[in-house]
mmCIF file of C-alpha atoms in Angstrom:
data_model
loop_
_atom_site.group_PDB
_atom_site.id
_atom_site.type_symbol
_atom_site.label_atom_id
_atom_site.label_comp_id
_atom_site.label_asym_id
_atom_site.label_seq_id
_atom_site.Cartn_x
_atom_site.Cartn_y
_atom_site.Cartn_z
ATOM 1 C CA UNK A 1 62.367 -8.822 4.439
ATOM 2 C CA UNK A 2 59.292 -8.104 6.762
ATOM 3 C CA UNK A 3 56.417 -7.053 5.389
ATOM 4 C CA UNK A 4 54.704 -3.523 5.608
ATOM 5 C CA UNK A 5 52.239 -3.048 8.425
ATOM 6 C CA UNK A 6 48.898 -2.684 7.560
ATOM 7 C CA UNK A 7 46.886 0.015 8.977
ATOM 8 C CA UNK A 8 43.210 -1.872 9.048
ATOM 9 C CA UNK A 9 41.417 1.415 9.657
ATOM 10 C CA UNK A 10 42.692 2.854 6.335
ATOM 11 C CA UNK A 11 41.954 -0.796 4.454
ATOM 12 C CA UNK A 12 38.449 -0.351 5.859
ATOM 13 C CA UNK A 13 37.680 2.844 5.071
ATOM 14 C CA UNK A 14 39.429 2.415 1.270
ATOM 15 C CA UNK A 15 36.549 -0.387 0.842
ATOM 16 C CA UNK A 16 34.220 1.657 1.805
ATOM 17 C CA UNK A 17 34.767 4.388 -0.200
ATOM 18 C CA UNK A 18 35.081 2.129 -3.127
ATOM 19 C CA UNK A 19 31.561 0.502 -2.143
ATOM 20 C CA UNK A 20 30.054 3.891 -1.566
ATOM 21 C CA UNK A 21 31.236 5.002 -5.348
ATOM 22 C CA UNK A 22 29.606 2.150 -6.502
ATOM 23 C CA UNK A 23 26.483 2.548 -5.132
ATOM 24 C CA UNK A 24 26.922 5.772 -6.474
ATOM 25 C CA UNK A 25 27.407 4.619 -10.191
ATOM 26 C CA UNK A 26 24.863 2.105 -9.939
ATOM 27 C CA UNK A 27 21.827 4.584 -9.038
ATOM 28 C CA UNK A 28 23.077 6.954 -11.971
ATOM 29 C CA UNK A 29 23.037 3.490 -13.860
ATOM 30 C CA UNK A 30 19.403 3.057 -13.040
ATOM 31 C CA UNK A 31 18.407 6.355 -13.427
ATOM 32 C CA UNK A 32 19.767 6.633 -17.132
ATOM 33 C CA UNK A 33 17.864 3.468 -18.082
ATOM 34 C CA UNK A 34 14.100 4.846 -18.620
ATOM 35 C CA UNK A 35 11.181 2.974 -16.806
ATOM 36 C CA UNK A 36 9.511 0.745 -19.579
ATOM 37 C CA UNK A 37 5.750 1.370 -19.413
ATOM 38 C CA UNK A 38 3.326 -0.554 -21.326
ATOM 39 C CA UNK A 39 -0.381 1.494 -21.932
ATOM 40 C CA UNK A 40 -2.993 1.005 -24.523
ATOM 41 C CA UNK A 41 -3.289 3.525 -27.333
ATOM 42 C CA UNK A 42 -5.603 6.596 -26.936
ATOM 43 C CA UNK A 43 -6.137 8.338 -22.938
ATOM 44 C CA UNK A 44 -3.527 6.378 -21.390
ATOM 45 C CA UNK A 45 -1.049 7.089 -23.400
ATOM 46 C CA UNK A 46 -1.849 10.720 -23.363
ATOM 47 C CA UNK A 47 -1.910 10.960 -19.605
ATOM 48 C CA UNK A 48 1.454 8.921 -19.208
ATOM 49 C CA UNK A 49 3.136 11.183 -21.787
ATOM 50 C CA UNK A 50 1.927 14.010 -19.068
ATOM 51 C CA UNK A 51 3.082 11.834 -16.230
ATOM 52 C CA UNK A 52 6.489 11.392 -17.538
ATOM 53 C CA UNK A 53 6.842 15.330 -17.814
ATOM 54 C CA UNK A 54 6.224 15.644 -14.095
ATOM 55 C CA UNK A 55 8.136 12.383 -13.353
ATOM 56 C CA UNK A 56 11.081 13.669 -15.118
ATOM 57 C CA UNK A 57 11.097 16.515 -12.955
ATOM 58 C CA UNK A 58 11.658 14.261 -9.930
ATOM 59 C CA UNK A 59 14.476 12.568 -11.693
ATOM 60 C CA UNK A 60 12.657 9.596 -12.576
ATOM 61 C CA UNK A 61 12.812 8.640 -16.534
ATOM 62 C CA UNK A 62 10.158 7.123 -18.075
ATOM 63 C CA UNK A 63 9.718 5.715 -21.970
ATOM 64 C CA UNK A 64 5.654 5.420 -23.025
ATOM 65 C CA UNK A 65 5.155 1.999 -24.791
ATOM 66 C CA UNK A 66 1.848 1.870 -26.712
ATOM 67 C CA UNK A 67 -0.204 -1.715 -27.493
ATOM 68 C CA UNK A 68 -3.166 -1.922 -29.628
ATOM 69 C CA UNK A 69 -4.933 -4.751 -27.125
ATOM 70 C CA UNK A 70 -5.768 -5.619 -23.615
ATOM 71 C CA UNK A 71 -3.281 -8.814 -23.672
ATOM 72 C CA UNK A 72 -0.135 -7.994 -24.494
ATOM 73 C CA UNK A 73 0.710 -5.449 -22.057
ATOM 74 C CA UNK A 74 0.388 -7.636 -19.746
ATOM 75 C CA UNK A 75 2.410 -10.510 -21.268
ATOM 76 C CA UNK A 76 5.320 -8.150 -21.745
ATOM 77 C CA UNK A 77 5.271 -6.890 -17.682
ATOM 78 C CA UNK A 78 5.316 -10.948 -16.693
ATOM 79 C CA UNK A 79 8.259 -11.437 -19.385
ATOM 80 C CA UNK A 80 10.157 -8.642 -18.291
ATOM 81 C CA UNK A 81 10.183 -6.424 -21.237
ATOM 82 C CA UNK A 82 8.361 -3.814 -19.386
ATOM 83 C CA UNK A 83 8.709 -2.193 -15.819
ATOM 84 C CA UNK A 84 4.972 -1.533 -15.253
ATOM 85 C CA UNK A 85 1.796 -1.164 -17.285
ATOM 86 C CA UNK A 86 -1.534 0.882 -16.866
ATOM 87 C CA UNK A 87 -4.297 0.600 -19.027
ATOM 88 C CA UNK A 88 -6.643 -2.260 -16.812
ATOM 89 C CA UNK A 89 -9.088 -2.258 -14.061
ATOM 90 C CA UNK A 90 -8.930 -5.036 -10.909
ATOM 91 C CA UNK A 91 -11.320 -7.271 -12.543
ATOM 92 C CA UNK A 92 -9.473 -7.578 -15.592
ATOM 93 C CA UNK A 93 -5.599 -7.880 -13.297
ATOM 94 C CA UNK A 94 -7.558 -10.909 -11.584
ATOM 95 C CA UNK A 95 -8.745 -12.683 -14.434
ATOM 96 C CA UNK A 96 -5.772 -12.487 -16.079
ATOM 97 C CA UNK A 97 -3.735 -13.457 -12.617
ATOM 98 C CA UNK A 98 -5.978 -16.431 -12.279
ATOM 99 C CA UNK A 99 -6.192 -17.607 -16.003
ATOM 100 C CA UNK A 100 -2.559 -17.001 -16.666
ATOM 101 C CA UNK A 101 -0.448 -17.439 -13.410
ATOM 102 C CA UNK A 102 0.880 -13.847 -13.601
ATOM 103 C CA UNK A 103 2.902 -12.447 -11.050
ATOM 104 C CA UNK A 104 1.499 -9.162 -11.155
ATOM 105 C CA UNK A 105 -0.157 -6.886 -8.781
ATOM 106 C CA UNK A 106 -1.763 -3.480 -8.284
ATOM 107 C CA UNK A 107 0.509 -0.711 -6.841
ATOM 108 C CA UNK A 108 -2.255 2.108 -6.883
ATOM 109 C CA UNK A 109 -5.268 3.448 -8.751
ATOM 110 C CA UNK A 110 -4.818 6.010 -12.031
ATOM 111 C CA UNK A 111 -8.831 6.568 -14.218
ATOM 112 C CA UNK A 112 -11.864 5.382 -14.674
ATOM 113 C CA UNK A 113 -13.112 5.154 -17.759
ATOM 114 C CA UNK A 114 -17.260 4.967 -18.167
ATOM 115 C CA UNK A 115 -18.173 2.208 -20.617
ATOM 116 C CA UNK A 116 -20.537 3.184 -22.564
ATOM 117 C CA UNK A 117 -23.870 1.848 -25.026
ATOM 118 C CA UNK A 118 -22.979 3.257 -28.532
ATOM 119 C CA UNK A 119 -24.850 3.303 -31.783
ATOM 120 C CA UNK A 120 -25.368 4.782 -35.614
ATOM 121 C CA UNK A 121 -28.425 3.234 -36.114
ATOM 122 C CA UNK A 122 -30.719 4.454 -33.282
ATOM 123 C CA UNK A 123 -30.892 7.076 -30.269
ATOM 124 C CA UNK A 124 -31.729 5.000 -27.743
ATOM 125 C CA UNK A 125 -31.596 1.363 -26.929
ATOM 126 C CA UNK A 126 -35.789 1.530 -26.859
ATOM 127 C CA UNK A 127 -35.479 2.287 -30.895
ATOM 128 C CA UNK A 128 -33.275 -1.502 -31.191
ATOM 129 C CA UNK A 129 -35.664 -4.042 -32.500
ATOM 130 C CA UNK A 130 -36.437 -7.610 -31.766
ATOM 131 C CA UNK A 131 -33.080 -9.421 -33.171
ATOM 132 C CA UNK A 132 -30.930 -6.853 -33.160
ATOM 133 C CA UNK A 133 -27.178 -6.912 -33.564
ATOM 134 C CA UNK A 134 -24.904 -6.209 -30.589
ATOM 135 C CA UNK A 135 -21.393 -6.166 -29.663
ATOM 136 C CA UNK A 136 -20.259 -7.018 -26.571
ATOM 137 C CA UNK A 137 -16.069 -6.894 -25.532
ATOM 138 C CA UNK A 138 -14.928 -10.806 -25.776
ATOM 139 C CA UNK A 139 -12.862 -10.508 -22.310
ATOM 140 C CA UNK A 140 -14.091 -12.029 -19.847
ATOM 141 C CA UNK A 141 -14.545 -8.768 -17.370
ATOM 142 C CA UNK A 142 -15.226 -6.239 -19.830
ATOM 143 C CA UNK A 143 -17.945 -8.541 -21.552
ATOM 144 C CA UNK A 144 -19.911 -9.120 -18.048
ATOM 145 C CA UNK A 145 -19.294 -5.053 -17.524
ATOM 146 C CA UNK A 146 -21.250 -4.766 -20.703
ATOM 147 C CA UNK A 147 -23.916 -7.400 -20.060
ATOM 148 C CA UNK A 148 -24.131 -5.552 -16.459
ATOM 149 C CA UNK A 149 -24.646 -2.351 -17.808
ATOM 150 C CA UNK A 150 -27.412 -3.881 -20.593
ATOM 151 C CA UNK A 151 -29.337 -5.361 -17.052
ATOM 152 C CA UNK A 152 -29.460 -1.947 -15.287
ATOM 153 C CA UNK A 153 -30.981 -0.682 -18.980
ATOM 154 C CA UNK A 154 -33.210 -2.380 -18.768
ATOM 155 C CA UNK A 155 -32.470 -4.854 -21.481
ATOM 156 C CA UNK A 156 -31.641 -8.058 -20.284
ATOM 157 C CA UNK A 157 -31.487 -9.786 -17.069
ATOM 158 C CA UNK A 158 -28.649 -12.242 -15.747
ATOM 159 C CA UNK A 159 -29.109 -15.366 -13.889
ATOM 160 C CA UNK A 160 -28.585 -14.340 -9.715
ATOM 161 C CA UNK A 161 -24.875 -14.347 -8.565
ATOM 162 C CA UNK A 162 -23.479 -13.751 -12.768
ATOM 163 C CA UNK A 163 -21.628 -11.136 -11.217
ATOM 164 C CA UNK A 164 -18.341 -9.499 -13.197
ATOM 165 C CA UNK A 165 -17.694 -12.007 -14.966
ATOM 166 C CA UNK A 166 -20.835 -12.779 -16.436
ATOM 167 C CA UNK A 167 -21.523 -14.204 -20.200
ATOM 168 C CA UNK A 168 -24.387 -13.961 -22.505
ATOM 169 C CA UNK A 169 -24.860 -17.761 -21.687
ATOM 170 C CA UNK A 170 -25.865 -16.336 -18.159
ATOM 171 C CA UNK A 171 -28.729 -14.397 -19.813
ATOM 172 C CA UNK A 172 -31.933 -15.776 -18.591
ATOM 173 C CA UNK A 173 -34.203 -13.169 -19.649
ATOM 174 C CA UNK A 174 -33.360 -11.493 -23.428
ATOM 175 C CA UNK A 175 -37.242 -9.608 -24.245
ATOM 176 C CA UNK A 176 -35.684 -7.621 -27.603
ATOM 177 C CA UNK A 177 -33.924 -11.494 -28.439
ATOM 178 C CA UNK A 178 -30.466 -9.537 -29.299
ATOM 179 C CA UNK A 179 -27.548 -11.391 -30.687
ATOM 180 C CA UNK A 180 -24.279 -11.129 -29.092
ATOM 181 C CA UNK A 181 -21.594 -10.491 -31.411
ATOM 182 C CA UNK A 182 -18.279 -11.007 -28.805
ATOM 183 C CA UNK A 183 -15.188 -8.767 -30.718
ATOM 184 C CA UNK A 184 -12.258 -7.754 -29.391
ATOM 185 C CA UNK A 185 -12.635 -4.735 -27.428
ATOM 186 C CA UNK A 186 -10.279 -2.734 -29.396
ATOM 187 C CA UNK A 187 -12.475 -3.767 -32.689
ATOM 188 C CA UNK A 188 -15.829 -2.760 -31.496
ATOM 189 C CA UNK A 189 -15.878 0.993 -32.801
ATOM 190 C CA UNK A 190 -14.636 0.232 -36.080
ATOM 191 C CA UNK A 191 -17.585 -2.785 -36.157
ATOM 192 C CA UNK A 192 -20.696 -0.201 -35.113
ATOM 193 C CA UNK A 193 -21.276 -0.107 -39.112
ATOM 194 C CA UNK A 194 -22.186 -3.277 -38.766
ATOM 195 C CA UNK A 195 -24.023 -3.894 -35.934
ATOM 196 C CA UNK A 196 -27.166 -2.112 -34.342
ATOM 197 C CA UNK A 197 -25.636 -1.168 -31.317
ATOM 198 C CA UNK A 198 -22.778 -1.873 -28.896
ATOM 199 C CA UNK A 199 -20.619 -1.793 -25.848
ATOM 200 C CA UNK A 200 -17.857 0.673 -26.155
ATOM 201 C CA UNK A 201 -14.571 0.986 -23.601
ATOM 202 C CA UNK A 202 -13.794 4.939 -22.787
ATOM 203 C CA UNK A 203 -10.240 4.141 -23.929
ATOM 204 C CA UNK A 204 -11.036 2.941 -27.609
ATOM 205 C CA UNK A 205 -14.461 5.027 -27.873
ATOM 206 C CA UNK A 206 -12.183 8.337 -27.892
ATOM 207 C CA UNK A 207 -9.509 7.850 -30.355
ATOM 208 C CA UNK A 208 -12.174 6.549 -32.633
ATOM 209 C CA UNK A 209 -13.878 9.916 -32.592
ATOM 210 C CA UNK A 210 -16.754 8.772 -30.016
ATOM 211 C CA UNK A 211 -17.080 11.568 -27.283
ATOM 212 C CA UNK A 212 -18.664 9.195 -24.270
ATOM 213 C CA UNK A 213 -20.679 12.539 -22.818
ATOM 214 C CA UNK A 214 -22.506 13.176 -25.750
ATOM 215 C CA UNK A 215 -22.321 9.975 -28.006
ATOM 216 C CA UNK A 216 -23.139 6.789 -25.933
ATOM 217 C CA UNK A 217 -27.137 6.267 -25.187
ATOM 218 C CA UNK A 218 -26.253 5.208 -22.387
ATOM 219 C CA UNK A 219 -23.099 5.799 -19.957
ATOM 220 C CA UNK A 220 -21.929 3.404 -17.537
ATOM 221 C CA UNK A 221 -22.043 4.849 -13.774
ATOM 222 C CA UNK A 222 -18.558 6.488 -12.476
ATOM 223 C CA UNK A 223 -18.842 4.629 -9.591
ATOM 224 C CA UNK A 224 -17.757 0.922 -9.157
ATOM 225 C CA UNK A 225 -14.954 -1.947 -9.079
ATOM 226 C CA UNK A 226 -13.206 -0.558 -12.988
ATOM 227 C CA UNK A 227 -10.921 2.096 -11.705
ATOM 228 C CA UNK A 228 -8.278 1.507 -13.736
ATOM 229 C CA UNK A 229 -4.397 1.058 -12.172
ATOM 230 C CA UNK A 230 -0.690 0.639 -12.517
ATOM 231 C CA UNK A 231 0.883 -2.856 -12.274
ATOM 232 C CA UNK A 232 3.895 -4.137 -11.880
ATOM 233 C CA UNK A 233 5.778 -7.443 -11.198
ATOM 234 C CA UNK A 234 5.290 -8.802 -7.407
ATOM 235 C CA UNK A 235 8.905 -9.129 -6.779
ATOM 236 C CA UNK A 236 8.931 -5.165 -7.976
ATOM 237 C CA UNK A 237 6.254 -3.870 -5.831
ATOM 238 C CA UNK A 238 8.763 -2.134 -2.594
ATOM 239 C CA UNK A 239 10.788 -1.103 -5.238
ATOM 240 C CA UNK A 240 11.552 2.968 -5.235
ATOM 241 C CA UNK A 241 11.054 3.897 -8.279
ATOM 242 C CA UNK A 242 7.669 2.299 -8.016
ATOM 243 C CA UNK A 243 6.741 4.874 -5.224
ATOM 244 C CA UNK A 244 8.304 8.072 -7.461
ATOM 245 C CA UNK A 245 5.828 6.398 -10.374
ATOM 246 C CA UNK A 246 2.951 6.529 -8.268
ATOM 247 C CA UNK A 247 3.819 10.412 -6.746
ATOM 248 C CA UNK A 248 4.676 11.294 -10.667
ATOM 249 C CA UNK A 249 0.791 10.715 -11.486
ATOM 250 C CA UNK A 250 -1.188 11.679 -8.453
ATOM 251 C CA UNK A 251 -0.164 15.217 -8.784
ATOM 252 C CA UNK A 252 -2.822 17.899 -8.946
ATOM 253 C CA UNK A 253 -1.042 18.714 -12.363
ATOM 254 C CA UNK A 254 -2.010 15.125 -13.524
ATOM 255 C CA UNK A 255 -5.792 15.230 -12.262
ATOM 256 C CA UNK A 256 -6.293 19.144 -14.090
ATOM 257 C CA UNK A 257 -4.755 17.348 -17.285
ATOM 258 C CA UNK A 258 -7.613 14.902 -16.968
ATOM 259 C CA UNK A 259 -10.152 17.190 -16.254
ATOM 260 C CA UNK A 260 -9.320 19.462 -18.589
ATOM 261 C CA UNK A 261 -8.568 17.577 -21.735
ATOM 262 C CA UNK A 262 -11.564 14.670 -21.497
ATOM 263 C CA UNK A 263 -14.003 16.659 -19.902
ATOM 264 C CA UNK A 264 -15.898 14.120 -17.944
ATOM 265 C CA UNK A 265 -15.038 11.369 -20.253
ATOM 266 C CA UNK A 266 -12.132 10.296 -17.958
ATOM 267 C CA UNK A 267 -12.025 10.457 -14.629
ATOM 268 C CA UNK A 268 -9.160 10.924 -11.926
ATOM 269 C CA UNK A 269 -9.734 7.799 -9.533
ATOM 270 C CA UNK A 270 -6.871 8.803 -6.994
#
């Protein structure tokens, strides 16, 4: 018995209606599985838990993952266990990039967070006496941002060309003699019991009660290289969703959030 004809226009349009219907299910697929971002405890988690309000809105989904340290977050976006993170600034992304091999790059700019000079012991760093105790972050980029901000104080002064990444073995000039005690950055507000003064990050200072405007002695310029920013994998960077991320948080909804709960302690760097 012959065979039945074939008609090659409705075979062709069949598979493409089936292709089309799974395109279909796949993009509700991807939309149903929230966007895994990693931020440190404190004002980025705050201002993501805002973002993923407005990003919701657009259809994106997004699930807030909080770390208590500067390494890990980035660990987990190079393993794959999270989509994106933000919580670091370009200095820190590079070191970390160069040090660890990390595939991971900057997709756009979120806060900047003053550092700031904080202390229970005196009101200014001119009260500190010869010898005194103080804490510096032990990263690499957020230890020379403190060591920079201690040189335009007045305090110290770094060998020429220390740059970001400068150490307290790059001090040449040290007139109060103070001793660097390096701590985790997350650590240092819980150590200034202990120590006469010390370096403070924005995004630790305020969930330990610190208010950066009217605590620190001294308060790091806004301007400079540590806006902070949202990373993600290299291979994820043309990605969609990665543009509806980026739209999510540089709303005018997300920069009066800012403003309005930090007042000056944060500020919008898009």
């Amino acid at each position: 018995m012959k065979g039945v004809p074939v008609n090659k226009r409705s075979l062709l349009q069949s598979a493409l209606a089936v292709a089309v219907a799974a395109g279909f299910a796949t993009g509700a697929l991807a939309q149903d599985k929230p966007l895994k971002i990693g931020v440190t405890a404190g004002p980025h988690a705050q201002i993501f838990e805002q973002v993923k309000k407005v990003a919701a809105k657009q259809g994106l989904q997004i699930q807030v993952i909080e770390f208590s340290d500067y390494v890990q977050p980035n660990a987990a976006l190079a393993s794959g266990d999270l989509d994106a993170n933000a919580y670091q600034h370009k200095p820190y992304l590079d070191a970390q990039v160069k040090d660890r091999g990390y595939k991971i790059v900057s997709v756009g700019y979120t806060v900047n967070f003053p550092m700031g000079l904080y202390s229970k012991k005196v009101k200014s760093l001119a009260e500190l006496k010869d010898g005194a105790r103080f804490g510096l972050p032990n990263d690499p980029t957020n230890g020379g941002r403190a060591l920079l901000l201690l040189q335009s104080s007045g305090l110290i002064k770094l060998k020429e060309g220390a740059g970001l990444k400068a150490t307290p073995l790059d001090v040449v000039s040290n007139p109060k003699k103070l001793k660097f005690v390096e701590l985790d950055a997350a650590q240092l507000p819980r150590s200034l019991d202990d120590l006469d003064a010390s370096a403070v990050n924005t995004n630790f200072a305020i969930p330990a009660g610190l208010n950066p405007t009217k605590d620190a002695i001294v308060l790091e310029d806004a301007k400079g290289p540590y806006v902070n920013l949202i990373a993600v994998r290299e291979a994820d960077k043309d990605k969609p969703w990665v543009a509806k991320l980026l739209k999510a948080y540089h709303t005018e909804e997300i920069r009066q959030f800012i403003q309005t709960e930090f007042k000056g302690s944060v500020l919008p760097g898009f």
